[in-house]
Amino acid sequence: MTLMMRKIVFSLLLASTFSILSGCSQKSKIEQQGIKEHSNLAIERETDNRMSDWNLTSSDAELYIGDLGVDQLYTSNQVRSLETGSSKQALLPNGFPLIQAFPNPSIVPKQGSYVENLIDTAISYLGTPYVYGSNRLEPSSFDCSDFTRWVYLSALGMDLPWDARNQAAYVEALSKRTYRDISKARRGDLLFFTSFRGNRAADYAGLDASQKPISHMGIYLGDGKIIHCASKKTGGVRIDKIVENHFHLQYRFILGGGILD
């Protein structure tokens, strides 16, 4: 075999080896991505069926009451500033100034998106107990709006209003994307619901706006799922599939919107 032919054979062998190694590396990356996606699905799966169990929900007083005006309990404490900076400053329903919050610029977006910071933090609180009117200054327990506010605060440094009604007003005023069709929800959106009245669509049919106050909320995970804190009986912070047969959240939906767009 001539020297030239040896060089050609060696080059072909080298190229073949590199191709095999490259293919293995690519396969390894695909497998790793698959493992990661599978892990995410496992973490974000529905908690259990307690939210759709009529025997439980029909006697769950906290579902019927919801979060109604918890923010009002804190206005006299002057925990947050009442300075408006202008006599024309827009106000939230609780009387506090409407001030837009933004992510802390020192926080690095995960996977290029602040939504993933938000979701990771929300999931870290799975199982945290529910307490109606929970302490807004620490995260050992939550009600629905305390949970969403604390997630935004600890994940991104954004301080939102302190109850569902005022967070809804904040979203309506400042979101570039609001909707009343649950199918338009995107991962990381805030979703708002009226009070629990039953598991059937008929339980919510024919009600006017005054009969459908916003009293519950959560964060949309995508794939039809929500992470929220509904009541003590349903186990505190949990994940549920919104659109299921005879599952009341789909009938209770009022408003959704994103504030990270």
GROMACS .gro file of C-alpha atoms in nm:
model
  261
    1MET     CA    1   0.000   0.000   0.000
    2THR     CA    2   0.142   0.335  -0.102
    3LEU     CA    3   0.187   0.619   0.143
    4MET     CA    4  -0.091   0.814  -0.028
    5MET     CA    5  -0.337   0.525   0.005
    6ARG     CA    6  -0.246   0.482   0.374
    7LYS     CA    7  -0.324   0.849   0.434
    8ILE     CA    8  -0.661   0.813   0.258
    9VAL     CA    9  -0.753   0.501   0.463
   10PHE     CA   10  -0.647   0.669   0.787
   11SER     CA   11  -0.855   0.979   0.704
   12LEU     CA   12  -1.162   0.766   0.633
   13LEU     CA   13  -1.120   0.573   0.960
   14LEU     CA   14  -1.077   0.900   1.152
   15ALA     CA   15  -1.387   1.052   0.992
   16SER     CA   16  -1.589   0.738   1.064
   17THR     CA   17  -1.478   0.735   1.430
   18PHE     CA   18  -1.563   1.106   1.470
   19SER     CA   19  -1.906   1.050   1.315
   20ILE     CA   20  -1.980   0.765   1.557
   21LEU     CA   21  -1.864   0.968   1.857
   22SER     CA   22  -2.057   1.273   1.739
   23GLY     CA   23  -2.370   1.061   1.696
   24CYS     CA   24  -2.331   0.920   2.046
   25SER     CA   25  -2.285   1.271   2.184
   26GLN     CA   26  -2.595   1.395   2.001
   27LYS     CA   27  -2.795   1.093   2.121
   28SER     CA   28  -2.672   1.159   2.473
   29LYS     CA   29  -2.793   1.519   2.454
   30ILE     CA   30  -3.134   1.406   2.325
   31GLU     CA   31  -3.162   1.146   2.602
   32GLN     CA   32  -3.065   1.406   2.864
   33GLN     CA   33  -3.327   1.645   2.728
   34GLY     CA   34  -3.585   1.366   2.737
   35ILE     CA   35  -3.497   1.286   3.097
   36LYS     CA   36  -3.525   1.655   3.189
   37GLU     CA   37  -3.864   1.691   3.020
   38HIS     CA   38  -3.989   1.372   3.186
   39SER     CA   39  -3.868   1.504   3.521
   40ASN     CA   40  -4.052   1.834   3.466
   41LEU     CA   41  -4.371   1.648   3.379
   42ALA     CA   42  -4.339   1.442   3.696
   43ILE     CA   43  -4.288   1.753   3.909
   44GLU     CA   44  -4.583   1.933   3.749
   45ARG     CA   45  -4.834   1.647   3.753
   46GLU     CA   46  -5.169   1.682   3.928
   47THR     CA   47  -5.143   1.644   4.305
   48ASP     CA   48  -5.452   1.425   4.365
   49ASN     CA   49  -5.830   1.434   4.308
   50ARG     CA   50  -5.934   1.621   4.621
   51MET     CA   51  -6.038   1.937   4.432
   52SER     CA   52  -6.283   1.735   4.221
   53ASP     CA   53  -6.415   1.513   4.501
   54TRP     CA   54  -6.772   1.633   4.561
   55ASN     CA   55  -6.788   1.464   4.901
   56LEU     CA   56  -6.499   1.685   5.009
   57THR     CA   57  -6.561   2.009   4.818
   58SER     CA   58  -6.931   2.030   4.904
   59SER     CA   59  -6.844   2.065   5.273
   60ASP     CA   60  -6.528   2.277   5.230
   61ALA     CA   61  -6.622   2.620   5.369
   62GLU     CA   62  -6.294   2.778   5.259
   63LEU     CA   63  -6.371   2.701   4.893
   64TYR     CA   64  -6.707   2.878   4.924
   65ILE     CA   65  -6.562   3.180   5.103
   66GLY     CA   66  -6.245   3.218   4.898
   67ASP     CA   67  -6.019   3.521   4.929
   68LEU     CA   68  -6.245   3.822   4.970
   69GLY     CA   69  -6.074   4.149   5.054
   70VAL     CA   70  -5.788   4.013   5.264
   71ASP     CA   71  -5.585   4.317   5.158
   72GLN     CA   72  -5.821   4.540   5.355
   73LEU     CA   73  -5.692   4.387   5.678
   74TYR     CA   74  -5.351   4.541   5.619
   75THR     CA   75  -5.431   4.897   5.512
   76SER     CA   76  -5.432   5.034   5.866
   77ASN     CA   77  -5.091   4.877   5.935
   78GLN     CA   78  -4.928   5.106   5.677
   79VAL     CA   79  -4.691   4.823   5.584
   80ARG     CA   80  -4.657   4.965   5.234
   81SER     CA   81  -4.620   5.329   5.139
   82LEU     CA   82  -4.935   5.528   5.067
   83GLU     CA   83  -4.740   5.799   4.883
   84THR     CA   84  -4.898   5.845   4.542
   85GLY     CA   85  -4.661   6.106   4.405
   86SER     CA   86  -4.954   6.264   4.220
   87SER     CA   87  -5.311   6.358   4.296
   88LYS     CA   88  -5.402   6.181   3.969
   89GLN     CA   89  -5.232   5.855   4.066
   90ALA     CA   90  -5.447   5.556   3.970
   91LEU     CA   91  -5.560   5.356   4.272
   92LEU     CA   92  -5.635   4.988   4.325
   93PRO     CA   93  -5.973   4.887   4.473
   94ASN     CA   94  -5.809   4.878   4.818
   95GLY     CA   95  -5.703   5.243   4.789
   96PHE     CA   96  -5.331   5.175   4.743
   97PRO     CA   97  -5.162   5.340   4.444
   98LEU     CA   98  -5.137   5.136   4.126
   99ILE     CA   99  -4.761   5.102   4.078
  100GLN     CA  100  -4.618   4.863   3.822
  101ALA     CA  101  -4.359   4.615   3.950
  102PHE     CA  102  -4.073   4.478   3.740
  103PRO     CA  103  -3.832   4.186   3.788
  104ASN     CA  104  -3.516   4.272   3.979
  105PRO     CA  105  -3.254   4.325   3.704
  106SER     CA  106  -2.994   4.136   3.906
  107ILE     CA  107  -3.198   3.814   3.873
  108VAL     CA  108  -3.091   3.595   3.581
  109PRO     CA  109  -3.382   3.447   3.378
  110LYS     CA  110  -3.384   3.067   3.382
  111GLN     CA  111  -3.382   2.915   3.033
  112GLY     CA  112  -3.403   3.272   2.907
  113SER     CA  113  -3.740   3.340   3.070
  114TYR     CA  114  -3.849   3.488   3.403
  115VAL     CA  115  -4.153   3.260   3.380
  116GLU     CA  116  -3.930   2.962   3.463
  117ASN     CA  117  -3.795   3.139   3.773
  118LEU     CA  118  -4.156   3.188   3.873
  119ILE     CA  119  -4.263   2.828   3.809
  120ASP     CA  120  -3.960   2.678   3.987
  121THR     CA  121  -4.032   2.889   4.294
  122ALA     CA  122  -4.404   2.806   4.287
  123ILE     CA  123  -4.334   2.432   4.272
  124SER     CA  124  -4.089   2.459   4.562
  125TYR     CA  125  -4.390   2.548   4.783
  126LEU     CA  126  -4.601   2.243   4.692
  127GLY     CA  127  -4.781   2.116   5.003
  128THR     CA  128  -4.741   2.440   5.200
  129PRO     CA  129  -5.046   2.461   5.431
  130TYR     CA  130  -5.346   2.683   5.358
  131VAL     CA  131  -5.450   2.944   5.615
  132TYR     CA  132  -5.727   3.194   5.536
  133GLY     CA  133  -5.588   3.547   5.562
  134SER     CA  134  -5.237   3.408   5.608
  135ASN     CA  135  -4.947   3.626   5.722
  136ARG     CA  136  -4.825   3.817   5.417
  137LEU     CA  137  -4.481   3.869   5.569
  138GLU     CA  138  -4.355   3.507   5.574
  139PRO     CA  139  -4.419   3.189   5.371
  140SER     CA  140  -4.498   2.918   5.626
  141SER     CA  141  -4.862   2.919   5.514
  142PHE     CA  142  -5.064   3.076   5.232
  143ASP     CA  143  -5.406   3.153   5.105
  144CYS     CA  144  -5.448   3.182   4.727
  145SER     CA  145  -5.334   3.541   4.677
  146ASP     CA  146  -5.063   3.525   4.943
  147PHE     CA  147  -4.918   3.231   4.749
  148THR     CA  148  -4.909   3.411   4.414
  149ARG     CA  149  -4.775   3.731   4.567
  150TRP     CA  150  -4.503   3.547   4.759
  151VAL     CA  151  -4.395   3.353   4.450
  152TYR     CA  152  -4.353   3.673   4.248
  153LEU     CA  153  -4.176   3.844   4.537
  154SER     CA  154  -3.930   3.566   4.618
  155ALA     CA  155  -3.867   3.458   4.256
  156LEU     CA  156  -3.840   3.798   4.090
  157GLY     CA  157  -3.852   4.068   4.357
  158MET     CA  158  -4.193   4.189   4.232
  159ASP     CA  159  -4.432   4.302   4.506
  160LEU     CA  160  -4.790   4.258   4.385
  161PRO     CA  161  -5.111   4.362   4.566
  162TRP     CA  162  -5.209   4.142   4.856
  163ASP     CA  163  -5.542   3.985   4.760
  164ALA     CA  164  -5.708   3.830   4.455
  165ARG     CA  165  -5.940   4.121   4.378
  166ASN     CA  166  -5.656   4.373   4.377
  167GLN     CA  167  -5.418   4.146   4.186
  168ALA     CA  168  -5.693   4.109   3.923
  169ALA     CA  169  -5.725   4.489   3.903
  170TYR     CA  170  -5.347   4.513   3.868
  171VAL     CA  171  -5.348   4.262   3.579
  172GLU     CA  172  -5.639   4.433   3.403
  173ALA     CA  173  -5.469   4.772   3.430
  174LEU     CA  174  -5.112   4.676   3.339
  175SER     CA  175  -5.110   4.351   3.142
  176LYS     CA  176  -5.059   4.373   2.766
  177ARG     CA  177  -5.252   4.047   2.733
  178THR     CA  178  -5.573   3.974   2.922
  179TYR     CA  179  -5.848   3.729   2.828
  180ARG     CA  180  -6.167   3.564   2.952
  181ASP     CA  181  -6.120   3.243   2.755
  182ILE     CA  182  -5.914   2.988   2.951
  183SER     CA  183  -5.779   2.838   2.627
  184LYS     CA  184  -5.570   3.155   2.577
  185ALA     CA  185  -5.372   3.101   2.899
  186ARG     CA  186  -4.993   3.086   2.876
  187ARG     CA  187  -4.737   2.942   3.116
  188GLY     CA  188  -4.679   3.182   3.407
  189ASP     CA  189  -5.008   3.374   3.368
  190LEU     CA  190  -5.219   3.471   3.667
  191LEU     CA  191  -5.566   3.315   3.654
  192PHE     CA  192  -5.866   3.444   3.851
  193PHE     CA  193  -6.183   3.260   3.954
  194THR     CA  194  -6.513   3.331   4.124
  195SER     CA  195  -6.632   3.166   4.446
  196PHE     CA  196  -6.707   2.795   4.456
  197ARG     CA  197  -7.077   2.706   4.412
  198GLY     CA  198  -7.060   2.344   4.300
  199ASN     CA  199  -6.898   2.109   4.050
  200ARG     CA  200  -7.142   2.158   3.759
  201ALA     CA  201  -7.152   2.421   3.485
  202ALA     CA  202  -7.518   2.482   3.578
  203ASP     CA  203  -7.408   2.603   3.921
  204TYR     CA  204  -7.251   2.910   3.756
  205ALA     CA  205  -7.489   2.968   3.466
  206GLY     CA  206  -7.701   3.283   3.455
  207LEU     CA  207  -7.506   3.471   3.722
  208ASP     CA  208  -7.439   3.841   3.669
  209ALA     CA  209  -7.106   4.009   3.751
  210SER     CA  210  -7.215   4.106   4.103
  211GLN     CA  211  -7.282   3.738   4.178
  212LYS     CA  212  -6.938   3.632   4.049
  213PRO     CA  213  -6.680   3.816   4.262
  214ILE     CA  214  -6.316   3.726   4.210
  215SER     CA  215  -6.221   3.524   4.515
  216HIS     CA  216  -5.958   3.273   4.402
  217MET     CA  217  -5.646   3.274   4.185
  218GLY     CA  218  -5.340   3.075   4.082
  219ILE     CA  219  -5.053   3.049   3.833
  220TYR     CA  220  -5.090   2.868   3.502
  221LEU     CA  221  -4.833   2.595   3.435
  222GLY     CA  222  -4.929   2.511   3.078
  223ASP     CA  223  -5.080   2.184   2.954
  224GLY     CA  224  -5.410   2.283   3.117
  225LYS     CA  225  -5.264   2.286   3.470
  226ILE     CA  226  -5.269   2.539   3.750
  227ILE     CA  227  -5.066   2.564   4.071
  228HIS     CA  228  -5.264   2.730   4.349
  229CYS     CA  229  -5.353   2.724   4.718
  230ALA     CA  230  -5.724   2.657   4.756
  231SER     CA  231  -5.812   2.539   5.107
  232LYS     CA  232  -5.696   2.343   5.409
  233LYS     CA  233  -5.901   2.035   5.316
  234THR     CA  234  -5.752   2.019   4.967
  235GLY     CA  235  -5.399   2.027   5.105
  236GLY     CA  236  -5.263   2.378   5.057
  237VAL     CA  237  -5.042   2.446   4.755
  238ARG     CA  238  -5.130   2.193   4.486
  239ILE     CA  239  -5.151   2.131   4.109
  240ASP     CA  240  -5.477   2.065   3.927
  241LYS     CA  241  -5.590   2.012   3.570
  242ILE     CA  242  -5.836   2.294   3.504
  243VAL     CA  243  -6.048   2.149   3.226
  244GLU     CA  244  -6.173   1.810   3.342
  245ASN     CA  245  -6.518   1.652   3.348
  246HIS     CA  246  -6.729   1.821   3.616
  247PHE     CA  247  -6.428   2.008   3.755
  248HIS     CA  248  -6.546   2.345   3.882
  249LEU     CA  249  -6.241   2.562   3.807
  250GLN     CA  250  -6.324   2.571   3.436
  251TYR     CA  251  -6.673   2.705   3.517
  252ARG     CA  252  -6.543   2.955   3.772
  253PHE     CA  253  -6.285   3.119   3.547
  254ILE     CA  254  -6.321   3.498   3.521
  255LEU     CA  255  -5.995   3.652   3.397
  256GLY     CA  256  -5.639   3.571   3.301
  257GLY     CA  257  -5.335   3.771   3.204
  258GLY     CA  258  -4.958   3.785   3.191
  259ILE     CA  259  -4.748   4.052   3.359
  260LEU     CA  260  -4.406   3.932   3.243
  261ASP     CA  261  -4.462   3.994   2.867
   0.00000   0.00000   0.00000
